Amino acid sequence: MAPAFLYGSMINIAVMVSGGGSNLQALIDGVADGRIAGAGIALVISSKDGVFALERARRAGIRTAVISKKEYTCEEEKTDAILAALKEAGADLVVTAGYMSILHKKVCDAYAGRLINIHPALLPKFGGVGYYGLRVHSAVLEAGESETGATVHYVDDEGVDSGEIIMQRSVPVLESDTPETLQKRVLEEVEHILIVEATALVVKDLLHSEESR
Ligand code: GRF
């Protein structure tokens, strides 16, 4: 059953990560300086232990949970643990930011319209199974694109990176770019701004739709 939403007067965000967490840091900063208004980060879930994203969360005083595949006998069990953690934290909105695992349909259904992801390309180009990390940027260079960027989109269970696009930002591809320089520029010049802007927009929409109920 879908959880009852808007546990408080603010939107509780849960961020799901697997690595360095620079997008998580952008969200922490965006909440702290008010660019993301009416929301707080209630929980960070990581698919791996020992990643720097968890350290960033702890430094910001945010509750963390590590829910990794190896602790569970099957996908269903792991999914139930994710849903239980989200419910316990009173999560109204889930942001996957560098989360390297595909979420089960049960999570997509429970958080339909409240589950968003950031992808480091201008979707629908360079998205879907196999497009992650440096592979995305290598493909952009191989295709001879003159610009690339990032996309924040809703997550649904129809496919990978296929949900409705919320917002995009672009950067030019330079002649001198390598997959590594492109990855760094997209992350620092695009993703960290975009994730804050798009999350702020979704939070505003959620607050507005709750107000008008
Ligand atoms: C970002 O490029 C994000 O778009 C992708 O994974 C990367 C995560 O980086 N899904 P970070 O962990 O937020 O630094």
Short mmCIF file of C-alpha atoms and ligand atoms in Angstrom, two decimals:
data_model
loop_
_atom_site.label_atom_id
_atom_site.label_comp_id
_atom_site.label_asym_id
_atom_site.label_seq_id
_atom_site.Cartn_x
_atom_site.Cartn_y
_atom_site.Cartn_z
CA MET A 1 0.00 0.00 0.00
CA ALA A 2 1.28 3.48 -0.82
CA PRO A 3 2.38 5.37 2.29
CA ALA A 4 0.40 8.38 3.49
CA PHE A 5 2.33 11.42 2.43
CA LEU A 6 3.31 14.75 3.88
CA TYR A 7 4.10 13.50 7.34
CA GLY A 8 4.72 17.06 8.54
CA SER A 9 4.37 20.62 7.23
CA MET A 10 7.66 20.22 5.36
CA ILE A 11 8.62 17.84 2.62
CA ASN A 12 10.92 15.12 3.96
CA ILE A 13 13.47 14.19 1.33
CA ALA A 14 15.31 10.86 1.23
CA VAL A 15 18.42 10.79 -0.95
CA MET A 16 19.72 7.50 -2.35
CA VAL A 17 23.43 7.27 -3.18
CA SER A 18 26.24 4.85 -3.97
CA GLY A 19 29.43 6.91 -4.19
CA GLY A 20 31.02 10.28 -3.60
CA GLY A 21 27.77 12.12 -3.06
CA SER A 22 28.64 15.49 -4.58
CA ASN A 23 25.01 15.82 -5.70
CA LEU A 24 23.93 14.95 -2.16
CA GLN A 25 26.21 17.77 -0.97
CA ALA A 26 24.55 20.15 -3.43
CA LEU A 27 21.17 19.17 -1.95
CA ILE A 28 22.42 19.60 1.63
CA ASP A 29 23.72 23.06 0.70
CA GLY A 30 20.54 23.93 -1.22
CA VAL A 31 18.37 23.10 1.81
CA ALA A 32 20.72 24.98 4.17
CA ASP A 33 20.77 28.19 2.13
CA GLY A 34 17.05 28.15 1.34
CA ARG A 35 17.21 27.50 -2.42
CA ILE A 36 15.20 24.38 -1.61
CA ALA A 37 12.47 25.87 0.54
CA GLY A 38 9.99 23.95 2.66
CA ALA A 39 12.00 20.74 2.81
CA GLY A 40 14.59 18.89 4.84
CA ILE A 41 16.70 15.83 4.17
CA ALA A 42 15.44 13.16 6.53
CA LEU A 43 17.48 10.18 5.38
CA VAL A 44 20.35 9.12 3.14
CA ILE A 45 20.27 5.53 1.91
CA SER A 46 23.43 4.10 0.41
CA SER A 47 23.71 0.89 -1.57
CA LYS A 48 27.32 0.57 -0.36
CA ASP A 49 29.06 0.99 2.96
CA GLY A 50 32.15 3.17 3.31
CA VAL A 51 31.31 5.66 0.57
CA PHE A 52 32.02 9.36 1.06
CA ALA A 53 28.36 10.24 0.57
CA LEU A 54 27.68 8.65 3.99
CA GLU A 55 30.35 10.84 5.56
CA ARG A 56 28.78 13.93 3.98
CA ALA A 57 25.42 12.92 5.49
CA ARG A 58 26.90 12.33 8.93
CA ARG A 59 28.68 15.69 8.87
CA ALA A 60 25.35 17.33 8.12
CA GLY A 61 23.66 15.41 10.94
CA ILE A 62 21.45 13.41 8.58
CA ARG A 63 20.33 9.89 9.43
CA THR A 64 21.89 7.20 7.22
CA ALA A 65 21.08 3.62 6.25
CA VAL A 66 23.17 1.18 4.25
CA ILE A 67 20.97 -1.20 2.29
CA SER A 68 23.21 -3.32 0.11
CA LYS A 69 22.35 -6.26 -2.09
CA LYS A 70 24.69 -8.65 -0.31
CA GLU A 71 22.78 -8.40 2.98
CA TYR A 72 19.58 -9.76 1.44
CA THR A 73 18.71 -13.10 -0.08
CA CYS A 74 16.61 -11.59 -2.86
CA GLU A 75 15.63 -8.33 -4.52
CA GLU A 76 12.19 -8.42 -2.90
CA GLU A 77 13.69 -8.48 0.59
CA LYS A 78 16.03 -5.60 -0.22
CA THR A 79 13.11 -3.65 -1.64
CA ASP A 80 11.08 -4.20 1.52
CA ALA A 81 14.02 -2.89 3.58
CA ILE A 82 14.19 0.23 1.39
CA LEU A 83 10.45 0.83 1.72
CA ALA A 84 10.57 0.31 5.49
CA ALA A 85 13.45 2.77 5.87
CA LEU A 86 11.66 5.37 3.72
CA LYS A 87 8.47 4.94 5.72
CA GLU A 88 10.25 5.15 9.04
CA ALA A 89 11.94 8.40 7.98
CA GLY A 90 8.60 9.77 6.80
CA ALA A 91 9.97 10.34 3.31
CA ASP A 92 7.67 12.37 1.04
CA LEU A 93 10.13 12.63 -1.84
CA VAL A 94 12.96 10.34 -2.92
CA VAL A 95 15.92 11.66 -4.92
CA THR A 96 18.29 9.13 -6.44
CA ALA A 97 21.64 10.87 -6.98
CA GLY A 98 24.33 8.53 -8.19
CA TYR A 99 22.41 5.49 -6.92
CA MET A 100 23.87 2.59 -8.89
CA SER A 101 21.02 0.15 -8.60
CA ILE A 102 17.70 -0.17 -10.38
CA LEU A 103 14.75 0.33 -8.05
CA HIS A 104 12.09 -2.37 -7.93
CA LYS A 105 8.61 -1.63 -9.30
CA LYS A 106 7.25 -1.66 -5.72
CA VAL A 107 9.32 1.45 -4.88
CA CYS A 108 8.41 3.14 -8.19
CA ASP A 109 4.72 2.49 -7.51
CA ALA A 110 4.81 3.56 -3.86
CA TYR A 111 6.58 6.81 -4.76
CA ALA A 112 5.04 7.52 -8.15
CA GLY A 113 5.45 11.26 -8.85
CA ARG A 114 7.67 11.50 -5.77
CA LEU A 115 10.76 9.73 -7.04
CA ILE A 116 13.28 11.63 -9.14
CA ASN A 117 16.72 10.86 -10.57
CA ILE A 118 19.62 12.84 -12.00
CA HIS A 119 21.29 11.52 -15.14
CA PRO A 120 24.47 13.06 -16.62
CA ALA A 121 23.25 13.51 -20.21
CA LEU A 122 20.52 15.24 -22.16
CA LEU A 123 17.89 12.50 -22.12
CA PRO A 124 16.48 10.81 -24.13
CA LYS A 125 19.97 10.72 -25.60
CA PHE A 126 22.58 8.56 -23.85
CA GLY A 127 20.24 7.03 -21.30
CA GLY A 128 19.06 3.54 -20.43
CA VAL A 129 20.79 0.29 -19.50
CA GLY A 130 24.58 0.53 -19.78
CA TYR A 131 24.72 4.33 -19.77
CA TYR A 132 26.33 5.19 -16.46
CA GLY A 133 29.51 6.87 -15.24
CA LEU A 134 32.21 7.51 -17.82
CA ARG A 135 30.38 5.38 -20.40
CA VAL A 136 27.86 8.18 -20.85
CA HIS A 137 30.52 10.79 -21.56
CA SER A 138 32.53 8.47 -23.84
CA ALA A 139 29.38 7.86 -25.88
CA VAL A 140 28.72 11.60 -26.14
CA LEU A 141 32.25 12.15 -27.48
CA GLU A 142 32.06 9.19 -29.86
CA ALA A 143 28.79 10.53 -31.28
CA GLY A 144 30.44 13.91 -31.97
CA GLU A 145 27.83 15.86 -29.99
CA SER A 146 28.40 19.60 -29.74
CA GLU A 147 26.63 19.83 -26.39
CA THR A 148 25.75 17.63 -23.48
CA GLY A 149 24.39 18.22 -20.00
CA ALA A 150 22.21 16.63 -17.36
CA THR A 151 18.58 15.73 -16.82
CA VAL A 152 16.41 15.38 -13.75
CA HIS A 153 13.45 13.11 -14.44
CA TYR A 154 10.74 11.18 -12.63
CA VAL A 155 11.52 7.50 -12.18
CA ASP A 156 8.93 5.03 -13.37
CA ASP A 157 9.04 1.29 -13.90
CA GLU A 158 8.62 1.49 -17.67
CA GLY A 159 12.34 1.53 -18.31
CA VAL A 160 15.70 2.94 -17.21
CA ASP A 161 16.02 6.76 -17.47
CA SER A 162 12.69 6.83 -19.30
CA GLY A 163 10.41 8.78 -16.95
CA GLU A 164 9.03 12.25 -17.59
CA ILE A 165 11.71 14.93 -17.81
CA ILE A 166 11.50 17.66 -15.14
CA MET A 167 14.44 19.87 -16.07
CA GLN A 168 17.62 19.89 -18.16
CA ARG A 169 20.75 22.04 -18.36
CA SER A 170 23.42 21.91 -21.04
CA VAL A 171 27.12 22.64 -21.54
CA PRO A 172 29.14 22.74 -24.74
CA VAL A 173 31.39 19.81 -25.58
CA LEU A 174 34.93 21.08 -26.22
CA GLU A 175 37.34 19.73 -28.87
CA SER A 176 39.83 19.02 -26.11
CA ASP A 177 37.38 17.05 -23.97
CA THR A 178 38.08 13.55 -22.73
CA PRO A 179 35.40 11.45 -20.99
CA GLU A 180 36.99 12.49 -17.68
CA THR A 181 37.00 16.26 -18.33
CA LEU A 182 33.46 16.09 -19.64
CA GLN A 183 32.29 14.13 -16.61
CA LYS A 184 33.87 16.69 -14.27
CA ARG A 185 32.40 19.68 -16.12
CA VAL A 186 28.92 18.19 -16.33
CA LEU A 187 29.02 17.32 -12.64
CA GLU A 188 30.38 20.64 -11.38
CA GLU A 189 28.86 23.12 -13.82
CA VAL A 190 25.53 21.47 -14.50
CA GLU A 191 24.44 18.72 -12.12
CA HIS A 192 25.04 20.55 -8.84
CA ILE A 193 22.89 23.48 -10.00
CA LEU A 194 20.27 21.38 -11.76
CA ILE A 195 19.63 18.98 -8.89
CA VAL A 196 18.91 21.89 -6.56
CA GLU A 197 16.67 23.71 -9.05
CA ALA A 198 14.71 20.60 -10.00
CA THR A 199 14.29 19.39 -6.41
CA ALA A 200 13.14 22.87 -5.36
CA LEU A 201 10.55 22.80 -8.14
CA VAL A 202 9.24 19.35 -7.22
CA VAL A 203 9.09 20.31 -3.51
CA LYS A 204 7.12 23.44 -4.43
CA ASP A 205 4.70 21.40 -6.55
CA LEU A 206 4.22 18.82 -3.79
CA LEU A 207 3.57 21.50 -1.17
CA HIS A 208 1.16 23.24 -3.51
CA SER A 209 -0.76 20.07 -4.33
CA GLU A 210 -1.04 19.21 -0.62
CA GLU A 211 -2.29 22.74 0.15
CA SER A 212 -4.99 22.55 -2.46
CA ARG A 213 -6.29 19.16 -1.26
C1 GRF B 1 26.43 11.79 -11.22
O1 GRF B 1 27.06 12.04 -12.45
C2 GRF B 1 24.99 11.41 -11.44
O2 GRF B 1 24.38 12.09 -12.50
C3 GRF B 1 25.11 9.96 -11.78
O3 GRF B 1 26.13 9.49 -10.90
C4 GRF B 1 27.00 10.55 -10.55
C5 GRF B 1 27.04 10.64 -9.06
O4 GRF B 1 27.97 11.58 -8.59
N1 GRF B 1 23.85 9.28 -11.72
P1 GRF B 1 27.97 11.99 -7.06
O5 GRF B 1 28.03 10.71 -6.23
O6 GRF B 1 26.72 12.77 -6.77
O7 GRF B 1 29.21 12.82 -6.88
#
